[in-house]
Amino acid sequence: MLEPRQIQSVVNMALEEDAPFGDLTSQTLVPVTAKATADLVAREPGVFAGAEVFEIAMTTLDPTVTVTLHAADGDRFEKGAVLATVSGPARAVLQSERVALNLVQRMTGIATLTATYVDAVAGANARVVDTRKTTPGLRALERHAVRCGGGHNHRYSLSDAVMAKDNHLAVIDDITAALEQAKADLPHTTHIEVEVDRLEQIDAVLASGAAHTIMLDNFSLEDLRAGVEQIGDRALVEASGGITLETIKDVAATGVDVISVGALTHSVRALDLGLDIKVS
């Protein structure tokens, strides 16, 4: 689902930000005829994401640069693994290095963290999904990285689905009537999700017959189990709110269908990857 035009847009912006008037160091010190070959090396184990992003970032400035990928998106790797090899004019390789690394390190960090969450709920029926808590401008890349880690995506944007959260409900007098009207007005293909923060709100949502998913936000494990039973098969049940690696297995065991984890993208650590130039 990650399209080259999305990658190119991000890469162009990042390259312009990093060298608005060129790479002064390389232009001053590196001969224009110099060539370089470098390996993308893992400093720690992880799950790879951003192969195409890395390739486009390294070849945009000079299409004569070549990238040979040794790992594919979703591949697990160990410390010391060589994930890709880059060859070409040294100036282009050096100028592209930081942008390429920044993007692939963040994406690989997201994939690695996602895989850890997915592994924690292995055997359960719940799918782990991301949220809209992404880095502005990098959402397409970050959501792709979640999928590389074995996770799934929530709605991409505000335009993709109806999702009534607590602040929406605070200004709606009658949620049942509002949802009934939404169902009547919207195309049948539009997904409707409603967030509730206490069990007492569920019946009013169910009464509308409109909700495809009900999100149980910041519920205790006991209330999650009660909510799953109350909703039954009338809607998908999503658990959300402060879910961690320490709690996600217990959350999955309550019987929810979906577990959304904002931490997959909003507070992830970039994985340590380096671009090591080979010295001949």
Tab-separated table of C-alpha atoms in Angstrom:
chain	number	residue	atom	x	y	z
A	1	MET	CA	0.000	0.000	0.000
A	2	LEU	CA	3.033	2.270	0.271
A	3	GLU	CA	3.356	3.950	-3.122
A	4	PRO	CA	6.616	5.263	-4.628
A	5	ARG	CA	5.116	8.758	-5.020
A	6	GLN	CA	4.503	8.909	-1.270
A	7	ILE	CA	8.074	7.888	-0.581
A	8	GLN	CA	9.473	10.316	-3.136
A	9	SER	CA	7.535	13.217	-1.630
A	10	VAL	CA	8.947	12.546	1.837
A	11	VAL	CA	12.473	11.991	0.525
A	12	ASN	CA	12.464	15.198	-1.530
A	13	MET	CA	11.346	17.214	1.484
A	14	ALA	CA	13.957	15.624	3.727
A	15	LEU	CA	16.818	16.103	1.263
A	16	GLU	CA	15.866	19.748	0.783
A	17	GLU	CA	15.763	20.247	4.542
A	18	ASP	CA	19.142	18.571	5.094
A	19	ALA	CA	21.070	20.288	2.280
A	20	PRO	CA	19.173	23.371	1.083
A	21	PHE	CA	22.290	24.711	-0.671
A	22	GLY	CA	24.202	21.470	-1.171
A	23	ASP	CA	26.567	19.455	1.026
A	24	LEU	CA	29.312	21.949	1.815
A	25	THR	CA	31.620	19.367	3.399
A	26	SER	CA	31.521	16.886	0.530
A	27	GLN	CA	31.710	19.603	-2.116
A	28	THR	CA	34.797	21.034	-0.425
A	29	LEU	CA	36.694	17.882	0.526
A	30	VAL	CA	35.531	14.997	-1.681
A	31	PRO	CA	36.756	14.847	-5.304
A	32	VAL	CA	33.937	14.850	-7.812
A	33	THR	CA	35.308	11.639	-9.326
A	34	ALA	CA	35.500	9.732	-6.023
A	35	LYS	CA	33.456	6.529	-5.707
A	36	ALA	CA	32.160	4.877	-2.553
A	37	THR	CA	30.677	1.548	-1.534
A	38	ALA	CA	28.907	1.249	1.801
A	39	ASP	CA	26.959	-1.367	3.757
A	40	LEU	CA	23.805	-0.738	5.766
A	41	VAL	CA	24.686	-2.616	8.945
A	42	ALA	CA	22.502	-3.504	11.930
A	43	ARG	CA	23.968	-2.488	15.283
A	44	GLU	CA	21.229	-4.459	17.069
A	45	PRO	CA	18.638	-7.113	16.162
A	46	GLY	CA	15.253	-6.141	14.794
A	47	VAL	CA	12.628	-6.375	12.044
A	48	PHE	CA	13.431	-4.576	8.797
A	49	ALA	CA	11.140	-1.938	7.302
A	50	GLY	CA	11.762	0.671	4.631
A	51	ALA	CA	13.722	-1.185	1.959
A	52	GLU	CA	12.187	0.839	-0.881
A	53	VAL	CA	12.424	4.031	1.162
A	54	PHE	CA	16.137	3.476	1.697
A	55	GLU	CA	16.677	2.763	-1.994
A	56	ILE	CA	14.818	5.884	-3.155
A	57	ALA	CA	16.556	8.068	-0.566
A	58	MET	CA	19.988	6.878	-1.701
A	59	THR	CA	19.344	7.204	-5.459
A	60	THR	CA	17.319	10.424	-5.754
A	61	LEU	CA	20.274	12.807	-5.918
A	62	ASP	CA	22.165	10.687	-8.433
A	63	PRO	CA	20.442	7.835	-10.321
A	64	THR	CA	23.825	6.244	-11.039
A	65	VAL	CA	24.004	5.203	-7.389
A	66	THR	CA	23.027	1.545	-7.017
A	67	VAL	CA	21.421	-0.135	-4.025
A	68	THR	CA	21.503	-3.893	-3.523
A	69	LEU	CA	19.049	-5.032	-0.871
A	70	HIS	CA	19.973	-8.049	1.255
A	71	ALA	CA	16.814	-7.984	3.366
A	72	ALA	CA	13.146	-7.461	2.593
A	73	ASP	CA	10.502	-5.628	4.592
A	74	GLY	CA	9.354	-7.821	7.454
A	75	ASP	CA	12.599	-9.821	7.660
A	76	ARG	CA	14.009	-10.374	11.134
A	77	PHE	CA	17.756	-9.859	11.487
A	78	GLU	CA	20.512	-10.126	14.063
A	79	LYS	CA	23.156	-7.645	15.180
A	80	GLY	CA	25.836	-7.291	12.514
A	81	ALA	CA	23.589	-8.210	9.605
A	82	VAL	CA	24.234	-6.383	6.325
A	83	LEU	CA	20.813	-5.211	5.133
A	84	ALA	CA	21.847	-3.399	1.946
A	85	THR	CA	24.884	-2.298	-0.039
A	86	VAL	CA	25.202	1.091	-1.752
A	87	SER	CA	27.688	1.988	-4.512
A	88	GLY	CA	28.219	5.101	-6.578
A	89	PRO	CA	29.614	8.630	-6.629
A	90	ALA	CA	30.885	9.372	-3.131
A	91	ARG	CA	29.383	12.852	-2.951
A	92	ALA	CA	25.877	11.543	-3.621
A	93	VAL	CA	26.266	8.666	-1.161
A	94	LEU	CA	27.506	10.951	1.605
A	95	GLN	CA	24.849	13.603	1.046
A	96	SER	CA	22.034	11.044	1.050
A	97	GLU	CA	23.306	9.047	4.020
A	98	ARG	CA	21.605	10.828	6.920
A	99	VAL	CA	18.186	11.165	5.283
A	100	ALA	CA	18.191	7.501	4.263
A	101	LEU	CA	19.263	6.398	7.727
A	102	ASN	CA	16.800	8.639	9.572
A	103	LEU	CA	13.882	7.188	7.638
A	104	VAL	CA	14.872	3.520	7.665
A	105	GLN	CA	15.943	3.606	11.323
A	106	ARG	CA	12.580	4.980	12.403
A	107	MET	CA	10.622	2.593	10.214
A	108	THR	CA	12.651	-0.384	11.419
A	109	GLY	CA	12.176	0.731	15.013
A	110	ILE	CA	8.402	0.778	14.484
A	111	ALA	CA	8.413	-2.647	12.810
A	112	THR	CA	10.535	-4.106	15.595
A	113	LEU	CA	8.335	-2.718	18.364
A	114	THR	CA	5.180	-3.815	16.553
A	115	ALA	CA	6.514	-7.350	16.217
A	116	THR	CA	7.120	-7.426	19.958
A	117	TYR	CA	3.480	-6.506	20.627
A	118	VAL	CA	2.214	-8.983	18.034
A	119	ASP	CA	4.346	-11.760	19.529
A	120	ALA	CA	2.915	-10.964	22.964
A	121	VAL	CA	-0.633	-11.822	21.823
A	122	ALA	CA	0.261	-14.881	19.740
A	123	GLY	CA	-2.546	-17.405	19.927
A	124	ALA	CA	-5.235	-14.825	20.695
A	125	ASN	CA	-7.806	-13.650	18.148
A	126	ALA	CA	-7.110	-9.950	18.693
A	127	ARG	CA	-5.243	-7.983	16.041
A	128	VAL	CA	-2.780	-5.249	17.035
A	129	VAL	CA	-3.388	-1.952	15.218
A	130	ASP	CA	-1.817	1.480	15.084
A	131	THR	CA	-3.474	4.881	15.602
A	132	ARG	CA	-3.319	8.357	14.034
A	133	LYS	CA	-0.634	9.323	16.571
A	134	THR	CA	1.992	9.466	13.850
A	135	THR	CA	4.759	11.897	12.922
A	136	PRO	CA	3.255	14.656	10.727
A	137	GLY	CA	4.189	13.983	7.116
A	138	LEU	CA	5.410	10.428	7.787
A	139	ARG	CA	2.111	8.623	8.346
A	140	ALA	CA	2.262	6.502	5.179
A	141	LEU	CA	5.788	5.326	5.994
A	142	GLU	CA	5.043	4.652	9.652
A	143	ARG	CA	1.851	2.729	8.943
A	144	HIS	CA	3.734	0.612	6.401
A	145	ALA	CA	6.313	-0.146	9.087
A	146	VAL	CA	3.539	-1.337	11.423
A	147	ARG	CA	2.467	-3.855	8.780
A	148	CYS	CA	6.074	-4.968	8.331
A	149	GLY	CA	6.061	-5.840	12.029
A	150	GLY	CA	2.943	-7.980	11.654
A	151	GLY	CA	0.478	-5.366	12.892
A	152	HIS	CA	-2.547	-3.857	11.166
A	153	ASN	CA	-3.687	-0.330	10.404
A	154	HIS	CA	-6.546	1.690	11.863
A	155	ARG	CA	-8.246	4.317	9.691
A	156	TYR	CA	-5.705	6.337	7.730
A	157	SER	CA	-7.275	9.766	8.218
A	158	LEU	CA	-10.324	11.667	9.389
A	159	SER	CA	-11.800	11.197	5.909
A	160	ASP	CA	-11.831	7.390	5.993
A	161	ALA	CA	-14.458	6.509	8.579
A	162	VAL	CA	-16.813	7.888	11.194
A	163	MET	CA	-15.206	7.600	14.618
A	164	ALA	CA	-17.122	9.272	17.421
A	165	LYS	CA	-14.774	9.826	20.355
A	166	ASP	CA	-15.357	11.297	23.810
A	167	ASN	CA	-15.111	14.911	22.641
A	168	HIS	CA	-17.708	14.257	19.946
A	169	LEU	CA	-20.067	12.591	22.413
A	170	ALA	CA	-19.680	15.542	24.788
A	171	VAL	CA	-21.461	17.813	22.305
A	172	ILE	CA	-24.114	15.319	21.143
A	173	ASP	CA	-27.375	15.314	23.084
A	174	ASP	CA	-28.702	11.945	21.898
A	175	ILE	CA	-26.050	9.525	20.662
A	176	THR	CA	-28.601	6.914	19.561
A	177	ALA	CA	-30.466	9.382	17.365
A	178	ALA	CA	-27.241	10.850	16.015
A	179	LEU	CA	-25.938	7.426	15.002
A	180	GLU	CA	-29.249	6.460	13.422
A	181	GLN	CA	-29.125	9.618	11.325
A	182	ALA	CA	-25.514	8.954	10.364
A	183	LYS	CA	-26.434	5.453	9.202
A	184	ALA	CA	-29.280	6.870	7.112
A	185	ASP	CA	-27.125	9.595	5.545
A	186	LEU	CA	-23.872	7.747	4.847
A	187	PRO	CA	-23.089	5.198	2.121
A	188	HIS	CA	-23.417	1.627	3.321
A	189	THR	CA	-19.668	1.193	2.786
A	190	THR	CA	-18.738	3.755	5.470
A	191	HIS	CA	-17.477	2.227	8.693
A	192	ILE	CA	-18.830	3.697	11.929
A	193	GLU	CA	-16.941	3.369	15.213
A	194	VAL	CA	-17.909	4.783	18.594
A	195	GLU	CA	-15.665	5.196	21.630
A	196	VAL	CA	-17.134	4.675	25.106
A	197	ASP	CA	-15.426	5.087	28.449
A	198	ARG	CA	-17.892	3.230	30.663
A	199	LEU	CA	-20.180	0.248	30.338
A	200	GLU	CA	-23.320	2.362	30.783
A	201	GLN	CA	-22.775	3.996	27.389
A	202	ILE	CA	-22.805	0.775	25.373
A	203	ASP	CA	-26.569	0.155	25.220
A	204	ALA	CA	-27.273	3.577	23.699
A	205	VAL	CA	-24.725	2.868	20.975
A	206	LEU	CA	-26.082	-0.611	20.276
A	207	ALA	CA	-29.653	0.707	20.157
A	208	SER	CA	-28.832	2.684	17.015
A	209	GLY	CA	-27.857	-0.421	15.063
A	210	ALA	CA	-25.279	1.740	13.333
A	211	ALA	CA	-21.950	0.995	15.018
A	212	HIS	CA	-19.653	-1.483	13.297
A	213	THR	CA	-17.017	-1.155	16.022
A	214	ILE	CA	-17.249	-0.075	19.653
A	215	MET	CA	-14.043	1.070	21.290
A	216	LEU	CA	-13.726	0.432	25.016
A	217	ASP	CA	-11.333	3.151	26.132
A	218	ASN	CA	-9.270	2.794	29.312
A	219	PHE	CA	-11.427	-0.046	30.627
A	220	SER	CA	-10.270	-2.342	33.409
A	221	LEU	CA	-9.813	-6.005	32.484
A	222	GLU	CA	-13.015	-6.853	34.328
A	223	ASP	CA	-14.974	-4.221	32.442
A	224	LEU	CA	-13.431	-5.293	29.131
A	225	ARG	CA	-14.733	-8.812	29.694
A	226	ALA	CA	-18.149	-7.423	30.631
A	227	GLY	CA	-18.172	-5.163	27.575
A	228	VAL	CA	-17.282	-8.020	25.227
A	229	GLU	CA	-20.164	-10.055	26.647
A	230	GLN	CA	-22.581	-7.117	26.468
A	231	ILE	CA	-21.749	-6.316	22.837
A	232	GLY	CA	-21.641	-9.933	21.706
A	233	ASP	CA	-21.603	-10.269	17.939
A	234	ARG	CA	-23.401	-6.983	17.290
A	235	ALA	CA	-20.143	-5.083	16.697
A	236	LEU	CA	-16.406	-5.519	16.721
A	237	VAL	CA	-14.875	-4.692	20.079
A	238	GLU	CA	-11.725	-2.587	20.234
A	239	ALA	CA	-9.652	-2.034	23.365
A	240	SER	CA	-7.619	1.145	23.624
A	241	GLY	CA	-5.919	3.420	26.112
A	242	GLY	CA	-2.485	3.068	27.697
A	243	ILE	CA	-1.938	-0.533	26.615
A	244	THR	CA	1.643	-1.700	27.172
A	245	LEU	CA	3.702	-4.806	26.523
A	246	GLU	CA	3.092	-5.761	30.134
A	247	THR	CA	-0.701	-5.588	29.793
A	248	ILE	CA	-1.514	-6.495	26.195
A	249	LYS	CA	-1.613	-10.266	26.707
A	250	ASP	CA	-4.210	-9.904	29.473
A	251	VAL	CA	-6.193	-7.453	27.328
A	252	ALA	CA	-6.233	-9.912	24.426
A	253	ALA	CA	-7.463	-12.647	26.759
A	254	THR	CA	-10.663	-10.675	27.487
A	255	GLY	CA	-11.951	-11.556	24.014
A	256	VAL	CA	-11.645	-8.177	22.271
A	257	ASP	CA	-11.231	-8.211	18.495
A	258	VAL	CA	-8.857	-5.275	18.090
A	259	ILE	CA	-6.209	-3.682	20.331
A	260	SER	CA	-5.030	-0.219	19.288
A	261	VAL	CA	-1.620	0.883	20.535
A	262	GLY	CA	-0.545	4.485	20.002
A	263	ALA	CA	2.948	3.703	21.291
A	264	LEU	CA	3.757	1.825	18.083
A	265	THR	CA	4.362	5.172	16.406
A	266	HIS	CA	4.149	8.032	18.898
A	267	SER	CA	7.038	7.085	21.198
A	268	VAL	CA	9.068	4.508	19.316
A	269	ARG	CA	12.874	4.438	19.444
A	270	ALA	CA	14.755	4.452	16.157
A	271	LEU	CA	16.692	1.220	15.704
A	272	ASP	CA	20.460	1.571	15.512
A	273	LEU	CA	21.572	1.074	11.910
A	274	GLY	CA	24.737	2.433	10.355
A	275	LEU	CA	26.093	3.066	6.871
A	276	ASP	CA	29.690	1.810	6.874
A	277	ILE	CA	31.852	2.822	3.910
A	278	LYS	CA	34.192	0.100	2.767
A	279	VAL	CA	37.831	1.169	2.653
A	280	SER	CA	39.767	-0.433	-0.202
